[in-house]
mmCIF file of C-alpha atoms in Angstrom:
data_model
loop_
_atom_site.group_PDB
_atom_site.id
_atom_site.type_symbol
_atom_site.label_atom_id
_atom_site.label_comp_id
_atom_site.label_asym_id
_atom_site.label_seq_id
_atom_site.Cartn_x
_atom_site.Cartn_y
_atom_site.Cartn_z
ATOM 1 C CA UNK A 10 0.000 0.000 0.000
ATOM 2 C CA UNK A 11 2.878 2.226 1.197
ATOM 3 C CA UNK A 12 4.381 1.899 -2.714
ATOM 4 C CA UNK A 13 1.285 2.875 -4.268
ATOM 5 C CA UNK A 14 0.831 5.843 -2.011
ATOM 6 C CA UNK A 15 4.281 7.221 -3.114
ATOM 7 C CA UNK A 16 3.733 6.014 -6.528
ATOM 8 C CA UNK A 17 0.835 8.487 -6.666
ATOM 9 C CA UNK A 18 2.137 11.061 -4.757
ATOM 10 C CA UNK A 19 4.998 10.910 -7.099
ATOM 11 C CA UNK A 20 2.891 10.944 -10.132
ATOM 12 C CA UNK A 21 1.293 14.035 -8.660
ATOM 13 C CA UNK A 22 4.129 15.744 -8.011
ATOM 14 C CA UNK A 23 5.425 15.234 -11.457
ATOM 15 C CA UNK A 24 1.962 16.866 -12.984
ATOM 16 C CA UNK A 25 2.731 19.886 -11.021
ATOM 17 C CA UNK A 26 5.824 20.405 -12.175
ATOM 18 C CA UNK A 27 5.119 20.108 -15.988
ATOM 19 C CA UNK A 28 1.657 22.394 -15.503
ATOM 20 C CA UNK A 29 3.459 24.918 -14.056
ATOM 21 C CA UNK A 30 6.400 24.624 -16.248
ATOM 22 C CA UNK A 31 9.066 23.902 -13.604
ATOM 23 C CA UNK A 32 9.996 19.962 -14.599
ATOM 24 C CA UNK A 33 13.626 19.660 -15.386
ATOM 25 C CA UNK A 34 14.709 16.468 -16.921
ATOM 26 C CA UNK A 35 17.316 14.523 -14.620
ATOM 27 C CA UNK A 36 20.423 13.170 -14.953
ATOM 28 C CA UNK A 37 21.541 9.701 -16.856
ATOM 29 C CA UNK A 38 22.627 6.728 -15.580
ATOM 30 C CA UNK A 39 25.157 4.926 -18.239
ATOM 31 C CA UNK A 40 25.956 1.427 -19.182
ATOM 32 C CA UNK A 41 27.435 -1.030 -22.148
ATOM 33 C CA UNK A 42 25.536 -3.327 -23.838
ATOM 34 C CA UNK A 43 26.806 -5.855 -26.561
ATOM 35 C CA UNK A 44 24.125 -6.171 -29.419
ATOM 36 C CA UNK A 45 26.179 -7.470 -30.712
ATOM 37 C CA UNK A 46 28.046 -4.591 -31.365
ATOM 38 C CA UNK A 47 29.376 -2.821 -28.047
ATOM 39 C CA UNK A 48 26.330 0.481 -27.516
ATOM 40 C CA UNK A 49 26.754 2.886 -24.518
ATOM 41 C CA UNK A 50 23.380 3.308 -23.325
ATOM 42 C CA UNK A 51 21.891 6.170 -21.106
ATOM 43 C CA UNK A 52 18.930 5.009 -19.043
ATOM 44 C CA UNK A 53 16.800 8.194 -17.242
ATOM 45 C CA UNK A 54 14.689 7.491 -14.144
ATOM 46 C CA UNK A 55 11.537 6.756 -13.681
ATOM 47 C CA UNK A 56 9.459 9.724 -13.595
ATOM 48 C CA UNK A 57 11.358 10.986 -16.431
ATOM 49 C CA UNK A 58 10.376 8.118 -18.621
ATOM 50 C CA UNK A 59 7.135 9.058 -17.843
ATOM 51 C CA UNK A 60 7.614 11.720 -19.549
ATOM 52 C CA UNK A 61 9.414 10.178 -22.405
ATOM 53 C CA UNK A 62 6.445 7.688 -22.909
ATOM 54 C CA UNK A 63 4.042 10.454 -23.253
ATOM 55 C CA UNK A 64 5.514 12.422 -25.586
ATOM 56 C CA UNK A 65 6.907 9.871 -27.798
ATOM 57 C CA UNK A 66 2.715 9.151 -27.937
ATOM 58 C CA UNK A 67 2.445 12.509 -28.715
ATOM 59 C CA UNK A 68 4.845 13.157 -31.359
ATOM 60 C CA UNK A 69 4.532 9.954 -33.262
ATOM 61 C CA UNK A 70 0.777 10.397 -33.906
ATOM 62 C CA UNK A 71 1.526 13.917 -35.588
ATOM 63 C CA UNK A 72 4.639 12.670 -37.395
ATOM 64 C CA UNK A 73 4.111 9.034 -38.538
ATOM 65 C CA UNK A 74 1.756 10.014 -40.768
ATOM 66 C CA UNK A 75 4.883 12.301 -42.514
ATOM 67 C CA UNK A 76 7.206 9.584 -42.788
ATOM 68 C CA UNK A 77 7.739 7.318 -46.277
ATOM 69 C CA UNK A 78 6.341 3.952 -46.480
ATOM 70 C CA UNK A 79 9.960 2.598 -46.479
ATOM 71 C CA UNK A 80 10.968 3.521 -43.095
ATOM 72 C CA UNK A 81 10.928 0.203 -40.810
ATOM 73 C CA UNK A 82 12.307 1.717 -37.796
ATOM 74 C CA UNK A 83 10.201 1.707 -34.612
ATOM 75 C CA UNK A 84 6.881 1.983 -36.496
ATOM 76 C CA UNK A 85 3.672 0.306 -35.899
ATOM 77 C CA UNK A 86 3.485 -2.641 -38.313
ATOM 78 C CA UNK A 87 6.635 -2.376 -39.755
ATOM 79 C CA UNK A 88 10.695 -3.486 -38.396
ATOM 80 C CA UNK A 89 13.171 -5.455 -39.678
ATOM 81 C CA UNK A 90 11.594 -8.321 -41.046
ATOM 82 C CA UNK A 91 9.640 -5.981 -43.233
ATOM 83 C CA UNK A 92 12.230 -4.451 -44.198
ATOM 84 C CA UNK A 93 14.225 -7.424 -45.265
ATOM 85 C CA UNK A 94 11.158 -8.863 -47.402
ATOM 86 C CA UNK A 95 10.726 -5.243 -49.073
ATOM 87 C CA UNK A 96 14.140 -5.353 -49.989
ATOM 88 C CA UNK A 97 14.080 -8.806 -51.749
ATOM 89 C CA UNK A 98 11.125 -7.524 -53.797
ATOM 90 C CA UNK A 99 12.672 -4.918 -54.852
ATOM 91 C CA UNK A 100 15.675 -6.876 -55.922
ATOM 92 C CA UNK A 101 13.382 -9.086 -57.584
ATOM 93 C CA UNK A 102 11.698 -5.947 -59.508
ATOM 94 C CA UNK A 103 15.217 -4.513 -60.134
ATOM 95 C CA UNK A 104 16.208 -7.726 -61.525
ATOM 96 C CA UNK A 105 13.141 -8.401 -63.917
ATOM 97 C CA UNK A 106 12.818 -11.521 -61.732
ATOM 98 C CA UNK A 107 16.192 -12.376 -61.360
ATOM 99 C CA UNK A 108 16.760 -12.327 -65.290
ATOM 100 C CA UNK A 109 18.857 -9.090 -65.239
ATOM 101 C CA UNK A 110 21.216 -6.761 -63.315
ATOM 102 C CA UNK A 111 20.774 -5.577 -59.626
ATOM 103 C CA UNK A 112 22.878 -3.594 -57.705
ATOM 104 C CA UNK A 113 22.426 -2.094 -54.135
ATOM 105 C CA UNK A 114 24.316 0.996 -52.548
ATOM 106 C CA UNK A 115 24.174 0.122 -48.361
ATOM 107 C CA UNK A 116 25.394 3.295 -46.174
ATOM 108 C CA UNK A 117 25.497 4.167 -42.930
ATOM 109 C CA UNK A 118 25.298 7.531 -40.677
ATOM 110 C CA UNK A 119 28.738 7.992 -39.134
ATOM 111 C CA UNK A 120 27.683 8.239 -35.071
ATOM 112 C CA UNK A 121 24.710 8.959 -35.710
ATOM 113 C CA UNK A 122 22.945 9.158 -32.490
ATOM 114 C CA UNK A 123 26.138 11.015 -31.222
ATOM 115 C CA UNK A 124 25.601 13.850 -34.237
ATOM 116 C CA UNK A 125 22.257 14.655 -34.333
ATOM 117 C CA UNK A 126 22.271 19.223 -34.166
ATOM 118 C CA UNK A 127 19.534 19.432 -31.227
ATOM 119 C CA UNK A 128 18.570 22.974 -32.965
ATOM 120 C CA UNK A 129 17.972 21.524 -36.367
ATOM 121 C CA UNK A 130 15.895 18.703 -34.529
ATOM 122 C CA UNK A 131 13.835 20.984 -32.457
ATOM 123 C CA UNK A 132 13.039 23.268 -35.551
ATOM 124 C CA UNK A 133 11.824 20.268 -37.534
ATOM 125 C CA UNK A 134 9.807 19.853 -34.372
ATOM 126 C CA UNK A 135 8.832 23.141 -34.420
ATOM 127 C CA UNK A 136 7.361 23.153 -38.884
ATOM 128 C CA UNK A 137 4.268 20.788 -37.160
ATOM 129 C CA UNK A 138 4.219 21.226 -33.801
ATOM 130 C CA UNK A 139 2.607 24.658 -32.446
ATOM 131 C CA UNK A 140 1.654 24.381 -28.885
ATOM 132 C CA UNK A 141 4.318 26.357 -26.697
ATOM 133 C CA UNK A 142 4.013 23.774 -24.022
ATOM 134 C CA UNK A 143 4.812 20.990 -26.236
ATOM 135 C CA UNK A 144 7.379 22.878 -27.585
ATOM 136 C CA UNK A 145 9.140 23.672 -23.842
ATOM 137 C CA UNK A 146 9.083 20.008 -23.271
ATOM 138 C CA UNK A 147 10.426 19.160 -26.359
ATOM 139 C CA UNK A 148 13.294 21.156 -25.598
ATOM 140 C CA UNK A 149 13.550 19.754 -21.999
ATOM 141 C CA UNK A 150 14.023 16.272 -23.082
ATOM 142 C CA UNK A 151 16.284 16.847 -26.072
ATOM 143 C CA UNK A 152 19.041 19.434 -23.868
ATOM 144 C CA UNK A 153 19.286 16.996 -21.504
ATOM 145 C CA UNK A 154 22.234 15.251 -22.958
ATOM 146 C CA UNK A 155 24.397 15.912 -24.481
ATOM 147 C CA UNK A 156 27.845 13.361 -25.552
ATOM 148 C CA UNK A 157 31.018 14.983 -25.711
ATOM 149 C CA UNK A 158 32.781 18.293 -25.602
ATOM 150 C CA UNK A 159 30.281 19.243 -28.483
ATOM 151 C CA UNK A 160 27.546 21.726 -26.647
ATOM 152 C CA UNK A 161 24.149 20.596 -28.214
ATOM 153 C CA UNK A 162 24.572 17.529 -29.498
ATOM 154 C CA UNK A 163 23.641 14.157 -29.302
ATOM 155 C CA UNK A 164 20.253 12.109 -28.465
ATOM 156 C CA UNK A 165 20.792 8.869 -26.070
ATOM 157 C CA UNK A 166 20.414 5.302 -26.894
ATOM 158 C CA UNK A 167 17.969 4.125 -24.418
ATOM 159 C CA UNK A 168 15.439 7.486 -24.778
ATOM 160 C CA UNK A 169 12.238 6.089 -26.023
ATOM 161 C CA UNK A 170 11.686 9.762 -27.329
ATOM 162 C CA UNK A 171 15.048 9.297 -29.678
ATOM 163 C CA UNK A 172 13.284 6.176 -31.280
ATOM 164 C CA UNK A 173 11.175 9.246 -32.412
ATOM 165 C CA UNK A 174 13.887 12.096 -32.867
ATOM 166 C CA UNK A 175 15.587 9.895 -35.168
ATOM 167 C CA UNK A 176 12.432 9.367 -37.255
ATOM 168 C CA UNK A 177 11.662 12.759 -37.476
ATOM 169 C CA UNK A 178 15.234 13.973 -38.372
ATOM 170 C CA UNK A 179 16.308 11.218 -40.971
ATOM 171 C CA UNK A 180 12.562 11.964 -42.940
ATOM 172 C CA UNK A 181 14.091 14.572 -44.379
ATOM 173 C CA UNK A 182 16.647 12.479 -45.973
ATOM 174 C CA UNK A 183 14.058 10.095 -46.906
ATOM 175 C CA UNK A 184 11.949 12.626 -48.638
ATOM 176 C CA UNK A 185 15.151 14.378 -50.081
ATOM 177 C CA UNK A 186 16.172 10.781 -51.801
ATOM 178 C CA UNK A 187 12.320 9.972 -52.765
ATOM 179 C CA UNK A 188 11.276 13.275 -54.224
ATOM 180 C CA UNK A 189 14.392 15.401 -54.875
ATOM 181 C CA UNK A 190 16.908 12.395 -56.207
ATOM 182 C CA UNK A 191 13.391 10.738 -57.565
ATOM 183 C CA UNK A 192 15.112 6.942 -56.144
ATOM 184 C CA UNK A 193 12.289 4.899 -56.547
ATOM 185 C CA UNK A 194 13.919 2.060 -54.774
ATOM 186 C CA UNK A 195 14.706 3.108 -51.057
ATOM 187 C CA UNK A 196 14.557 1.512 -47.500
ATOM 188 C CA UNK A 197 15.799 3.099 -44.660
ATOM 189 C CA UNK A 198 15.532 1.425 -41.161
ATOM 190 C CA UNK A 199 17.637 3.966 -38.140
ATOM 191 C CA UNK A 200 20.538 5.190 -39.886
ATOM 192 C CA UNK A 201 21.126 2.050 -42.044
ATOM 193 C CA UNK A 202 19.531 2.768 -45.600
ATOM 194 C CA UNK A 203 19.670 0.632 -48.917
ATOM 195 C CA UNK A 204 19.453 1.631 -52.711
ATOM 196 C CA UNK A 205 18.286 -0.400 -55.060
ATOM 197 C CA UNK A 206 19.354 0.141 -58.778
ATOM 198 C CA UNK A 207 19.766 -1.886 -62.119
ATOM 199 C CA UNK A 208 23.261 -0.132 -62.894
ATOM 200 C CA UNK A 209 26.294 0.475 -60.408
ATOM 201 C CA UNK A 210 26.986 3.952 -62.086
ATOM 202 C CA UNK A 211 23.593 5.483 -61.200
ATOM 203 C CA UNK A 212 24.478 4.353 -57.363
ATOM 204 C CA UNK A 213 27.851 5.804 -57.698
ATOM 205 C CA UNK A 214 26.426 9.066 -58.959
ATOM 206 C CA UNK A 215 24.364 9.783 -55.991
ATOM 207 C CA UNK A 216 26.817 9.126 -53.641
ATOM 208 C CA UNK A 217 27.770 12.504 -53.592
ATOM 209 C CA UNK A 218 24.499 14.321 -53.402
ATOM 210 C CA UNK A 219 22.865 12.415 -50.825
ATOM 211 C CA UNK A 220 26.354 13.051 -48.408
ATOM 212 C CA UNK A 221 25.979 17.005 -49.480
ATOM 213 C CA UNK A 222 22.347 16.904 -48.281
ATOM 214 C CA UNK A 223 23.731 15.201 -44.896
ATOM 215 C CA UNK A 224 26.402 17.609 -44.121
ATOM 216 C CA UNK A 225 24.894 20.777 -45.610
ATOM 217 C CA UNK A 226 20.963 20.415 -44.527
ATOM 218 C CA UNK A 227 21.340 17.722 -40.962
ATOM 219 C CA UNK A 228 25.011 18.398 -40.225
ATOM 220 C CA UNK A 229 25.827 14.050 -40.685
ATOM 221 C CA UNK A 230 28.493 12.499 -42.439
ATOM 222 C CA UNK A 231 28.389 8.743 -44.365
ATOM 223 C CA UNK A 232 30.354 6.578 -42.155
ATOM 224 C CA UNK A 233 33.424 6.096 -44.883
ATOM 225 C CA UNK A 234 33.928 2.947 -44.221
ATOM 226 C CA UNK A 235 30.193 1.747 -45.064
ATOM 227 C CA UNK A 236 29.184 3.068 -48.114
ATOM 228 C CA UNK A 237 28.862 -0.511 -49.544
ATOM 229 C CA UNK A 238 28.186 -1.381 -53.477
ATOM 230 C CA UNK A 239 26.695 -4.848 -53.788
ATOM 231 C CA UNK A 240 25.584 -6.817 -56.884
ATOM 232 C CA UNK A 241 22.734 -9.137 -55.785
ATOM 233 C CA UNK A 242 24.221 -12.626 -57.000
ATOM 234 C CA UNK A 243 27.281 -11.497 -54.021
ATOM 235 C CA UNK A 244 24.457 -11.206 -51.565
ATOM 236 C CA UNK A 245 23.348 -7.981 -50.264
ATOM 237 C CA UNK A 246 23.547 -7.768 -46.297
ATOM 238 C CA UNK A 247 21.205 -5.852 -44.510
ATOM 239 C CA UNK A 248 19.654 -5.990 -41.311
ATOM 240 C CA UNK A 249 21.153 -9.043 -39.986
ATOM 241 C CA UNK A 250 20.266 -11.064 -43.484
ATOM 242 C CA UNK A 251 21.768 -12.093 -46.416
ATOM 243 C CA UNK A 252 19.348 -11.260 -49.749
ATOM 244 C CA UNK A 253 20.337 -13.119 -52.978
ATOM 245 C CA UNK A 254 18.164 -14.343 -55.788
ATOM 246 C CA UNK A 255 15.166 -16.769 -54.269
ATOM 247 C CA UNK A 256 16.650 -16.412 -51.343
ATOM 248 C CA UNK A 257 17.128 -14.509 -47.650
ATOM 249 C CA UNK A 258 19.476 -16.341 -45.630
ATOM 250 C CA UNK A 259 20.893 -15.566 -41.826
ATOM 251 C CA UNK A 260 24.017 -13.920 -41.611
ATOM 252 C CA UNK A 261 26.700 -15.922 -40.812
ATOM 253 C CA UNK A 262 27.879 -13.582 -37.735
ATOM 254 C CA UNK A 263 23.934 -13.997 -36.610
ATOM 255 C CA UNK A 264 23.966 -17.730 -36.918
ATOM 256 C CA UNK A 265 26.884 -17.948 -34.606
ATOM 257 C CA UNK A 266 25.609 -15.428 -31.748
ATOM 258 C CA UNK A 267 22.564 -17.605 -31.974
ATOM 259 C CA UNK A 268 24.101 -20.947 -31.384
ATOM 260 C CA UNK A 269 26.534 -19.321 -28.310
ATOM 261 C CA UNK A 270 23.382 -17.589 -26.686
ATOM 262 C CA UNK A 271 21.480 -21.031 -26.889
ATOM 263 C CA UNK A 272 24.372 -22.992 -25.248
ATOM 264 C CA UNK A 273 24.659 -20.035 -22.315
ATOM 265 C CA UNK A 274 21.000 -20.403 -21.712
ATOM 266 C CA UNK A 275 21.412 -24.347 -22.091
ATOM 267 C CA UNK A 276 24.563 -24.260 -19.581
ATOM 268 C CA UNK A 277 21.927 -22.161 -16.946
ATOM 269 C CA UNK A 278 18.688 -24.088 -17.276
ATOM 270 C CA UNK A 279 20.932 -27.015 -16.127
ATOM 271 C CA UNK A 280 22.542 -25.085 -13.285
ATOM 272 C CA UNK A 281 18.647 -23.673 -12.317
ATOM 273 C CA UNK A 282 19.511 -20.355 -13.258
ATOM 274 C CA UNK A 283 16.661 -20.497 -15.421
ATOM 275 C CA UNK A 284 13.448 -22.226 -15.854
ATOM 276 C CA UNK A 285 12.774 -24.603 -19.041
ATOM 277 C CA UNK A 286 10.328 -22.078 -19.769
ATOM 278 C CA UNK A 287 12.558 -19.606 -20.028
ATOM 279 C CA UNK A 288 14.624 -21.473 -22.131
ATOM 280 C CA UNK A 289 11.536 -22.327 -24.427
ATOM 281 C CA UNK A 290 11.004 -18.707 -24.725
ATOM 282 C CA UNK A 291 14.571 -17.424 -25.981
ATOM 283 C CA UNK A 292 14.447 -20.849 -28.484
ATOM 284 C CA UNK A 293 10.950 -19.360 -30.100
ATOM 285 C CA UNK A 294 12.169 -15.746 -30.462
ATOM 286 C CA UNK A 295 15.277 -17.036 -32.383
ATOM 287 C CA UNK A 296 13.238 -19.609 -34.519
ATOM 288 C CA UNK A 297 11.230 -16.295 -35.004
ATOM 289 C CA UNK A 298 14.028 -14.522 -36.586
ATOM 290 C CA UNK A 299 14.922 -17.653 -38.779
ATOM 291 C CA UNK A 300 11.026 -18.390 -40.310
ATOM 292 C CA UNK A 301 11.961 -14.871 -42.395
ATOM 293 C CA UNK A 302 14.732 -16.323 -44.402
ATOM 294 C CA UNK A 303 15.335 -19.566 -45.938
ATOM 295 C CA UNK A 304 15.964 -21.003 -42.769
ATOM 296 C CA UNK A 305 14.993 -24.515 -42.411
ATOM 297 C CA UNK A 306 18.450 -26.889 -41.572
ATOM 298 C CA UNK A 307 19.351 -24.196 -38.726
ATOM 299 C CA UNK A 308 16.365 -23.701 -36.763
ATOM 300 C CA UNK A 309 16.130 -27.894 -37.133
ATOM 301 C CA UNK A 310 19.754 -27.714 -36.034
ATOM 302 C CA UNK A 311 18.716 -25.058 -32.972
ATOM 303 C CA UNK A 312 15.808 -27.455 -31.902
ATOM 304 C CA UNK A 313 18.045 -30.698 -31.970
ATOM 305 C CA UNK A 314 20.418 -28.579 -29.894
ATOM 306 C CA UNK A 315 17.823 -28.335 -27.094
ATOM 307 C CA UNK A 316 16.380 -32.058 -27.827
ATOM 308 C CA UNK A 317 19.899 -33.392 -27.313
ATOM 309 C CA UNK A 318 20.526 -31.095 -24.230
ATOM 310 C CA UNK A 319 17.846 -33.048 -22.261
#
């Protein structure tokens, strides 16, 4: 009873503070996670999640409606999956059913997260957005980080808001490439995107113009290093798959973390660390994953694993 009596006094004292304009967001607690890549994320408390729930609600019901069908990130009804089986019909269009050429162009946003100009985001806010209170909060939640020396900077991993932010600043990319560049073949899930083309010279011409727009209009730069050119019989990797001809296969990297998850969780049912339930669970989210490729022999494999692990 005691917890539910400060719950709601806390919830109370939180409405105060944003009706009479006094809420300041907190501070961040910080941690690494490995997935799989190593991500530093910032976690806020509680009562400033709150917040962050409400106006993620709030923003993504004026803004969703503004974003390009081919934007899978942290959208109702849409994700990776979709995103993976968009891009293998597009190949297949491309390709005139696999009788013809088919190249992709895969980039990536150089620290992303870590770059986005909290001016430029709260002005794109701003074009749809007109109530001053929304606005002030806005501006709460996105000034209260900051990474680096860089003043005004930054959104964290681990901000259900940035899920959000990052949708609403990379649409402007997405509608410069769909209506400005005219690419009628684009996907874009977080700051991953894909370009779909019958000829490698059209890809290497707009190379150039979609990194101007970057730098010049949303202050990003093409990680260097990522700016990929793929022919589809090589396989084009994106989003943890592999998309050829016929085919979407697991990435070999994905496969393995699989397998070495499965035999930790094995390793802990047996010690009683976890329950078989538990087990069952983590086995049906990765035979998930696997039903959206051509994935039969390794999620047989996976279920022999647990079979033979009694």
């Amino acid at each position: 009873m005691e917890f539910y009596r400060n719950l709601e006094d806390n919830l109370f004292e939180l409405h105060r503070k944003l009706k009479n304009k006094i809420y300041q967001h907190g501070s961040y607690k910080d941690f690494y996670v490995n997935d799989p890549k190593r991500r530093h994320i910032h976690k806020a408390s509680i009562s400033d999640r709150i917040v962050h729930h409400l106006l993620y609600k709030y923003l993504y019901n004026i803004f969703d409606k503004t974003f390009i069908y081919d934007s899978y990130s942290c959208r109702l009804e849409k994700g990776t999956h979709k995103a993976v089986l968009r891009l293998a019909k597009f190949t297949r269009k491309v390709s005139k059913n696999y009788s013809g050429q088919c190249w992709a162009l895969k980039c990536d946003i150089k620290k992303f997260f870590a770059s986005v100009d909290h001016k430029i985001l709260k002005n794109l806010i701003g074009r749809k957005v007109k109530d001053k209170n929304i606005l002030w909060l806005v501006g709460e939640v996105i000034d209260s980080f900051q990474l680096g020396v860089e003043p005004l900077k930054g959104i964290p991993l681990g901000n259900l808001t940035s899920q959000i932010f990052a949708n609403i600043y990379l649409n402007e990319l997405d509608k410069f490439a769909k209506h400005k560049l005219n690419i009628r073949y684009y996907i874009r899930y977080a700051d991953d995107f894909v370009i779909i083309s019958e000829s490698k010279k059209v890809l290497q011409a707009l190379e150039k113009p979609v990194s101007n727009f970057l730098f010049r209009s949303l202050n990003l730069k093409l990680h260097p290093k990522k700016i990929i050119f793929r022919k589809l019989s090589w396989g084009i990797d994106f989003l943890g798959y592999i998309v050829l001809s016929n085919y979407i296969l697991v990435r070999t990297k994905t496969k393995r973390r699989i397998f070495t998850r499965i035999g930790i969780k094995i390793i802990e049912r047996k010690k009683g660390i976890i329950s078989n339930y538990f087990l069952e669970q983590t086995v049906q989210s990765y035979l998930g994953i696997l039903k959206h490729s051509n994935g039969y022999t390794i999620s047989q494999r996976l279920k022999n694993e647990i079979w033979f692990s009694g």
